[in-house]
Coordinates of C-alpha atoms and ligand atoms in Angstrom, one line a residue:
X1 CA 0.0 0.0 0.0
X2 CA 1.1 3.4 -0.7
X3 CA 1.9 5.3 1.7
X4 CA -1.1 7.7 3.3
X5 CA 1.5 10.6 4.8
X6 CA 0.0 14.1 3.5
X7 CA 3.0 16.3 1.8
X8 CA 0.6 18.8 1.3
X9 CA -0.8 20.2 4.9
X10 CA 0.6 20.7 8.8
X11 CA -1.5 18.5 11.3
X12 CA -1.8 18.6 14.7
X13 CA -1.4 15.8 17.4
X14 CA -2.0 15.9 21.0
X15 CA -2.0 13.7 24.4
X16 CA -1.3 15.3 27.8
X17 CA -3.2 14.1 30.8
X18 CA -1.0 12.4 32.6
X19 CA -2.6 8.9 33.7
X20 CA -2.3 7.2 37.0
X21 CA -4.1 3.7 36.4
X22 CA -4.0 0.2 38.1
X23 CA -6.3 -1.2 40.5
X24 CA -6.0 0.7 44.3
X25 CA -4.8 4.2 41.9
X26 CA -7.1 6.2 44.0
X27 CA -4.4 6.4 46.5
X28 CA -2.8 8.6 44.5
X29 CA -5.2 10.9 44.7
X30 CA -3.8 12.9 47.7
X31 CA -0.5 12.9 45.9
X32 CA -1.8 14.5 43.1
X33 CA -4.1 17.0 44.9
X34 CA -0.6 18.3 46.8
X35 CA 1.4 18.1 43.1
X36 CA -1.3 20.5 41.9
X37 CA -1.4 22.9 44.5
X38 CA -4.6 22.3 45.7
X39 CA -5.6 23.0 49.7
X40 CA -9.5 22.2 49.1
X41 CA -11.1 20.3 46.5
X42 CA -14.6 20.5 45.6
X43 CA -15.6 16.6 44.7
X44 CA -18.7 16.9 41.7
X45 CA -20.3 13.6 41.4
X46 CA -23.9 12.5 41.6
X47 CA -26.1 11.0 43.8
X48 CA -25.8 7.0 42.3
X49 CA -21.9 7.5 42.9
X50 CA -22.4 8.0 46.2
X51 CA -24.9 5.6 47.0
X52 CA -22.5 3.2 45.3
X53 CA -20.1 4.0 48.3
X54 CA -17.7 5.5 45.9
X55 CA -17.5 8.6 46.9
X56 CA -17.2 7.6 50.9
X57 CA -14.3 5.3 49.2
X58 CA -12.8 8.5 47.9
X59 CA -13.3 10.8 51.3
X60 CA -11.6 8.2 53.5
X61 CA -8.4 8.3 51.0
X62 CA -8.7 12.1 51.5
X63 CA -9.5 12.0 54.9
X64 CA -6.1 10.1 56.0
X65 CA -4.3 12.9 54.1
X66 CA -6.0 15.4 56.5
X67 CA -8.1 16.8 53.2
X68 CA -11.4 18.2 53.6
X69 CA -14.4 16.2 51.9
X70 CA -16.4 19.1 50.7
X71 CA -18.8 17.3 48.0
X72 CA -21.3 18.8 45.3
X73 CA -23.4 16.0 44.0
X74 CA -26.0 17.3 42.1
X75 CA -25.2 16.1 38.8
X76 CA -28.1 14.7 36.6
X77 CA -27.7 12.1 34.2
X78 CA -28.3 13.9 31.3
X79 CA -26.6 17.4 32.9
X80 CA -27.9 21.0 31.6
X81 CA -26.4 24.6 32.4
X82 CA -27.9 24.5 35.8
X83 CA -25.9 21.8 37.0
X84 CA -23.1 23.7 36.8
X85 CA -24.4 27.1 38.5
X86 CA -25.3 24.8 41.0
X87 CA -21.8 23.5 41.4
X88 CA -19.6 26.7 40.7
X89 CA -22.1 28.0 43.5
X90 CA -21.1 25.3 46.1
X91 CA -17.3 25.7 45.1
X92 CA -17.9 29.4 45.9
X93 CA -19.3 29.1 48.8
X94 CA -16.9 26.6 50.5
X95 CA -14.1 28.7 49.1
X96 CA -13.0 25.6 46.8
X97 CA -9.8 25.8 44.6
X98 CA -9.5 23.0 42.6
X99 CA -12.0 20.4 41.5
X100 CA -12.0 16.0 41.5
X101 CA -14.9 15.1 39.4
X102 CA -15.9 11.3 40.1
X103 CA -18.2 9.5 38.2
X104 CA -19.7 8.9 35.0
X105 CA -19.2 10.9 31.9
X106 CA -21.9 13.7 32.6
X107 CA -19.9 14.2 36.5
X108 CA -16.7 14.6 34.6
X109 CA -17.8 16.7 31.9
X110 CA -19.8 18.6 35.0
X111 CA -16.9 19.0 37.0
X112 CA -14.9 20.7 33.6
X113 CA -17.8 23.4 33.6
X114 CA -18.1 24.3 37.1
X115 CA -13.8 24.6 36.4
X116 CA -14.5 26.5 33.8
X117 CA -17.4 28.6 35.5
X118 CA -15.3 29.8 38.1
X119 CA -13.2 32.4 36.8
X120 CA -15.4 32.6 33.5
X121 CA -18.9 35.0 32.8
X122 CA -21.7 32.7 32.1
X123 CA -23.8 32.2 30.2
X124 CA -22.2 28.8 28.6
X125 CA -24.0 29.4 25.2
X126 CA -20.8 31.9 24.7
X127 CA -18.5 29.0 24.7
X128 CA -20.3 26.8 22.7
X129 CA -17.5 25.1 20.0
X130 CA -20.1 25.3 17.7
X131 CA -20.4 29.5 17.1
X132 CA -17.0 29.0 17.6
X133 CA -16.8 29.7 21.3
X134 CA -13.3 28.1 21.9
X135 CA -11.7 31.2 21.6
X136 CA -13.4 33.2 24.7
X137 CA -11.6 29.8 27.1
X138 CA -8.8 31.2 29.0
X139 CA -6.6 28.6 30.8
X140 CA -6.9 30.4 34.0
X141 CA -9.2 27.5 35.4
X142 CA -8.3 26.0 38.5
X143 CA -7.0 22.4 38.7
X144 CA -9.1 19.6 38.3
X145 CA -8.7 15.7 38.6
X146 CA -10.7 13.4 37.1
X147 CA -11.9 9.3 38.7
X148 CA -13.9 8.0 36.0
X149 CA -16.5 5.4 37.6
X150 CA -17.3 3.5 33.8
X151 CA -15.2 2.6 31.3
X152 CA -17.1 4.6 28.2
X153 CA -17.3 8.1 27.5
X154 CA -13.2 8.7 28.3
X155 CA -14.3 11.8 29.6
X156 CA -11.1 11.8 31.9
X157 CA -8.6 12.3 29.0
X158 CA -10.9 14.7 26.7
X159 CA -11.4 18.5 25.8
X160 CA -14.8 18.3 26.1
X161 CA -17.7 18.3 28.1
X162 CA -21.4 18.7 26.8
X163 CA -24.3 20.1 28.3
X164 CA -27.8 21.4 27.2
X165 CA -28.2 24.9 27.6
X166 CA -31.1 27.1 28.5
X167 CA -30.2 30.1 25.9
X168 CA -30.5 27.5 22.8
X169 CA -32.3 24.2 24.6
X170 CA -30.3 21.9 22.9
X171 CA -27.1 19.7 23.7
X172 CA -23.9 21.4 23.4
X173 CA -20.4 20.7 23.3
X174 CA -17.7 23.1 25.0
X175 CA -14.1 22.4 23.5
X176 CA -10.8 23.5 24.3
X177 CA -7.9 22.0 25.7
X178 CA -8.0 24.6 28.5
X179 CA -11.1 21.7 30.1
X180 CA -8.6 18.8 29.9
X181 CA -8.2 17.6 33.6
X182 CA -4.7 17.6 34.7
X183 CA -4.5 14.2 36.1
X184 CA -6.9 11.0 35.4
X185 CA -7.1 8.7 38.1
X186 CA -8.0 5.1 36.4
X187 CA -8.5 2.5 38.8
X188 CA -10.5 -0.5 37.4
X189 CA -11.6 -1.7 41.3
X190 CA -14.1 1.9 41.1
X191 CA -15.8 0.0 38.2
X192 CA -16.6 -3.8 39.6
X193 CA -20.0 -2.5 40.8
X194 CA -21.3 -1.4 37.5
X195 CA -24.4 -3.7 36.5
X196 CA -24.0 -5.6 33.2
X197 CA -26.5 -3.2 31.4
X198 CA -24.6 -0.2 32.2
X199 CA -21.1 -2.2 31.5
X200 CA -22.3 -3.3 28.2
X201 CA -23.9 0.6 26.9
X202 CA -20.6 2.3 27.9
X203 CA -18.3 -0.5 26.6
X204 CA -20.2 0.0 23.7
X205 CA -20.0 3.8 23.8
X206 CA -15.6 3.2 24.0
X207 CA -16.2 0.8 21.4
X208 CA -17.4 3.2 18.9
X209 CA -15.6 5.5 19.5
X210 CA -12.4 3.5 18.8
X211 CA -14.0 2.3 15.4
X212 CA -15.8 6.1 14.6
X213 CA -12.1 7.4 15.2
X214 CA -10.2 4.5 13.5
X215 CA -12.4 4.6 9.6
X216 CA -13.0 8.2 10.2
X217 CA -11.4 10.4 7.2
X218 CA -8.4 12.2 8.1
X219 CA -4.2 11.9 9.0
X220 CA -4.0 10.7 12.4
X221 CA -1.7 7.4 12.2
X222 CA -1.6 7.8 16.3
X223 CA -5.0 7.8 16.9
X224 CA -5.1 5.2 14.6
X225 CA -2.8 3.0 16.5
X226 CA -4.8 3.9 19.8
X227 CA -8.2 3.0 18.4
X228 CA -7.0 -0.2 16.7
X229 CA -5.8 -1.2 20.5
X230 CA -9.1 -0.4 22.0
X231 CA -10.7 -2.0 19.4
X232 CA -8.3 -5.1 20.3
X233 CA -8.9 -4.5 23.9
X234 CA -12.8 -4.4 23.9
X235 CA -13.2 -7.7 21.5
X236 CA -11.4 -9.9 24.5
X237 CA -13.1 -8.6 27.4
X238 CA -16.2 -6.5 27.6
X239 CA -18.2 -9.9 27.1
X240 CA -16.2 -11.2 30.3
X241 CA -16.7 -8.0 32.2
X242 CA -20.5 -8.3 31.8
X243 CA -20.5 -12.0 32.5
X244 CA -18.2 -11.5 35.3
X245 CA -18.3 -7.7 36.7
X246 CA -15.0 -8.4 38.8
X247 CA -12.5 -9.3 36.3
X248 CA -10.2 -7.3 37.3
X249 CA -7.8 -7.4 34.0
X250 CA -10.7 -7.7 31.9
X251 CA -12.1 -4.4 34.1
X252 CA -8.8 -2.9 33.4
X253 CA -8.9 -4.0 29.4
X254 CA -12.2 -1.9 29.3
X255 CA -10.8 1.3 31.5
X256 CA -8.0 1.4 28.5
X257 CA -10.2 1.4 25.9
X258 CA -12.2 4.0 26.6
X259 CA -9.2 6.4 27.6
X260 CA -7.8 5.2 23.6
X261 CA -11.6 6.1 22.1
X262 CA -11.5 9.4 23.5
X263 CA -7.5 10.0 23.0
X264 CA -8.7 8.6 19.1
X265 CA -12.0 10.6 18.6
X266 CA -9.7 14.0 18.5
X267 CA -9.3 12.6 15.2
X268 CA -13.0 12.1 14.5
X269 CA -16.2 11.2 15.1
X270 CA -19.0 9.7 12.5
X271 CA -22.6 9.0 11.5
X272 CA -22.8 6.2 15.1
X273 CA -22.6 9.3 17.2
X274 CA -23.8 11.6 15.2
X275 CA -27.5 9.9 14.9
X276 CA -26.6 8.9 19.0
X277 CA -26.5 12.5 19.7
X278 CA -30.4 12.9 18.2
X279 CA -31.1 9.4 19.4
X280 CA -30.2 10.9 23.1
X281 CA -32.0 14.1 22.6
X282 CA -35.4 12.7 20.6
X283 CA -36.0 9.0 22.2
X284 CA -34.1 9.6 25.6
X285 CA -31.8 6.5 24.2
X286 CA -28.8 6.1 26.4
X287 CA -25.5 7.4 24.4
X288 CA -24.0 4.0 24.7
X289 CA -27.0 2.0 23.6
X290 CA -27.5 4.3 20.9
X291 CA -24.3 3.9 19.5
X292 CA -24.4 0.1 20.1
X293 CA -27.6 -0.3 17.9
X294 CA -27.0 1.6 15.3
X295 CA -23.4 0.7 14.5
X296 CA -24.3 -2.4 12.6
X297 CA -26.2 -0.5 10.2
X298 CA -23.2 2.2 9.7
X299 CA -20.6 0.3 8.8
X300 CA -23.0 -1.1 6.4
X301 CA -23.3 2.5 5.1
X302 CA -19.7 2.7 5.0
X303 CA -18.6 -1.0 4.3
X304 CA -17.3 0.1 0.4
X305 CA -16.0 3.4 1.3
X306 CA -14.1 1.3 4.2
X307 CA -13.1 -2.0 3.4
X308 CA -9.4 -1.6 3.9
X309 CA -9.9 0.0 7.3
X310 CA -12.7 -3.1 8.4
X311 CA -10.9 -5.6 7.5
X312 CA -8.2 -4.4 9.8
X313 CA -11.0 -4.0 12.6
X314 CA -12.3 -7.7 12.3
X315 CA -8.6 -9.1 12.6
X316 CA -8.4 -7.2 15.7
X317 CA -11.4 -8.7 16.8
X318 CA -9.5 -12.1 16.1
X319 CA -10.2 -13.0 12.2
X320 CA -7.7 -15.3 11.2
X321 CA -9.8 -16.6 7.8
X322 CA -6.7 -14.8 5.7
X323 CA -10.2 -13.7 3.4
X324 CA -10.0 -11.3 0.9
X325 CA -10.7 -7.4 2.2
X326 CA -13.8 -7.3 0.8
X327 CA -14.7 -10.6 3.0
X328 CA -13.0 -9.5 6.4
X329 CA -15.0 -6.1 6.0
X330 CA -18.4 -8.0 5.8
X331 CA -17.2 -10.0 8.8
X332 CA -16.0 -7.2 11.0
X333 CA -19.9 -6.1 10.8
X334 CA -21.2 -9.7 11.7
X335 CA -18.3 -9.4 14.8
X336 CA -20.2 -6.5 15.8
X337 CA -23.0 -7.7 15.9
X338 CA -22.6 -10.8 17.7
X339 CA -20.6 -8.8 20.3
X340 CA -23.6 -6.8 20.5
X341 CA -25.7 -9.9 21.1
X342 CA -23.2 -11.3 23.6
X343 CA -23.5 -8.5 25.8
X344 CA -27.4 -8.0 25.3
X345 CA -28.1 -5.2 23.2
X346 CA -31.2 -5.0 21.8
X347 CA -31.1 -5.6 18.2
X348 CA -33.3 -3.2 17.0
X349 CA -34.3 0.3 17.6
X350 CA -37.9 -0.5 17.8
X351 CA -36.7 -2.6 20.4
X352 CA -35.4 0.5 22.8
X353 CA -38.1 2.4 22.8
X354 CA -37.7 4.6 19.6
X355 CA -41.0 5.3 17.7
X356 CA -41.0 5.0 13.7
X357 CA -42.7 8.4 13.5
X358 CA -39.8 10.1 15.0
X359 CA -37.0 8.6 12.8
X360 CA -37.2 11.7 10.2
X361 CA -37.2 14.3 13.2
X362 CA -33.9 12.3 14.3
X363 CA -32.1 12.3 11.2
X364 CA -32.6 15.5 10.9
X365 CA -31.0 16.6 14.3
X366 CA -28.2 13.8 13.4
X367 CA -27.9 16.3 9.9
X368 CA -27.2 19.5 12.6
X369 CA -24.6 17.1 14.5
X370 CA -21.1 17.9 14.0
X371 CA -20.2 13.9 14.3
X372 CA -20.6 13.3 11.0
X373 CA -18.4 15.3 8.7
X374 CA -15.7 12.9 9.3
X375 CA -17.9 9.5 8.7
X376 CA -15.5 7.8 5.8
X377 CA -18.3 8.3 3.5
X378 CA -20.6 11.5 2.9
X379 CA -24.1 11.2 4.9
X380 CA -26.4 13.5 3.5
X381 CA -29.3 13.6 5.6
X382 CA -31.3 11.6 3.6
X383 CA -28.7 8.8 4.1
X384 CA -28.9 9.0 7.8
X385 CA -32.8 8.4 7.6
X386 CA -31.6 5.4 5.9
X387 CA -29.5 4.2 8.2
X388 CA -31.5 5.1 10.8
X389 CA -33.8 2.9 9.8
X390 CA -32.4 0.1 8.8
X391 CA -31.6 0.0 12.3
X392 CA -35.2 0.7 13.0
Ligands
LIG401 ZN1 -19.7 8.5 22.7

């Protein structure tokens, strides 16, 4: 093959959070606190993290460093603009300076805002990446550390965090590498307690993004090699995770993946999250779920545009038929699929809850999405109705 190195155009690579992961890393997290400069943390979680007993897992490592608990956890699952005033408020008022988000992705991204919240004006709509709002971040935000609780959205290593927003209503992503925490503290023991439904939607969710990232369009040869590992990673073990939610290496598998689909996605996204976005917003789908049932159909969309790159992704999901490209493409969408049955995902849209009437209202918002520009293949929306419902 010939090789794919643009000699026509600069591009742009990036990976800075440092990482402390292996099981029993949250012992770090004093360590890392003093490194940072930090005297009193504000913890942003939510309320099923601390029922969980994670959080009380987290204040007794803090407490034998003499660090102050102070927590704020009023994160919702699906977190809007208020969350955060509610949490720069608390971080206000118990004179915070410094932030450990713990949880899910919506605590994480959360815990970015109220970051960036405390030395910027609101409202968030200014910052909004899609008007171009980048510009207005300043990197004067405080510290923050981030404990991720699942192994999906990689939240912990991205620029991102996404909210709705009560000037426009609708979901928005706020981007700049000002919001990337400073340390991510991975320790696959905080994820044994995840259910099998919730470990199977946010494997998914890493899943796709290491596949989205890996065929999407675009020079990125080392989020390429990142995504092809996850990809790897989550073939051998999610199905033993959800079997078995104390696998400790196969819990540590899936906590690498996700970090490698978020490190990869700063390549790009595609039509999976771009019709999971509208999916979340229209049918109240959960992101991961979304992704998982609607991936099949995709890289049916993009099976002739992609073939070289699938037939890579079903030998790292263990292929060993030595079949033509055309062949290991088809069979890195059946892989998919049975991994998707081995782990419970509903087959079908119809199955989740998603009602035929709103498929066009969906593909249109999944049109508006900024996912898909980088899908190997052009979606206009028209194609995404298609997809969305062959899916259906
Ligand atoms: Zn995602």
């Amino acid at each position: 093959m010939m090789s794919d190195v643009p000699t026509d155009r600069i591009i742009e690579m990036s990976y800075p959070t440092k990482i402390v992961f292996g099981p029993g890393a949250i012992e770090r997290v004093p360590a890392e606190i003093e490194r940072l400069g930090m005297k009193r943390p504000l913890v942003v979680t939510d309320a099923g993290i601390v029922k969980a007993g994670l959080v009380e897992r987290l204040c007794g490592v803090l407490s034998r460093a003499r660090i102050a608990c102070e927590i704020f956890d009023g994160v919702e699952p699906d977190p809007s603009e208020k969350d955060a005033f509610d949490g720069v408020d608390a971080y206000r008022d118990r004179r915070c300076d410094g932030v450990i988000a713990m949880g899910g992705g919506s605590p994480l991204d959360v815990g970015k805002l109220v970051q960036l919240l405390s030395t910027h004006e609101p409202p968030l709509s200014r910052y909004d990446d899609a008007t171009g709002g980048d510009k207005y971040v300043r990197p004067d935000l405080p510290p923050g550390i981030a404990i991720p609780t699942t192994a999906g959205s990689g939240s912990e290593v991205s620029r991102s965090a996404v909210a709705s927003l009560q000037d426009t209503g609708r979901k928005t992503i706020i981007f700049s590498p000002h919001l990337l925490p400073r340390v991510a503290i991975c320790d696959p023991l905080l994820t044994v307690g995840l259910p099998p439904g919730l470990t199977a939607a946010t494997g998914m969710d890493a899943f796709t993004h290491c596949l989205e990232a890996y065929v999407a369009s675009g020079f990125h040869p080392l989020a390429d090699a990142l995504a092809i590992d996850g990809i790897q990673r989550v073939g051998r073990s999610l199905e033993r995770v959800v079997e078995d939610g104390k696998d400790l290496a196969g819990r540590g598998d899936m906590m690498i993946a996700a970090i490698e689909g978020a490190m990869a996605f700063q390549k790009g996204l595609g039509a999976a999250h771009a019709l999971a976005q509208a999916l979340g917003a229209v049918s109240k789908l959960h992101h991961g779920l979304a992704n998982a049932v609607v991936l099949p159909a995709v890289m049916e969309f993009n099976r002739a545009a992609s073939a070289h790159r699938l037939a890579a992704v079903a030998i790292a999901l263990g292929d060993n038929s030595l079949a033509r490209e055309e062949v290991l493409a088809a069979n890195a969408i059946e892989r998919v699929r049975r991994l998707n049955e081995a782990v419970a995902i509903p087959k079908r849209l119809r199955d989740v809850g998603v009602k035929e009437e709103d498929l066009p209202r969906i593909a249109e918002k999944a049109f508006q999405d900024t996912s898909h520009p980088t899908n190997p293949r052009k979606c206009a929306q028209a194609d995404l109705l298609a997809i969305a419902r062959e899916a259906f």
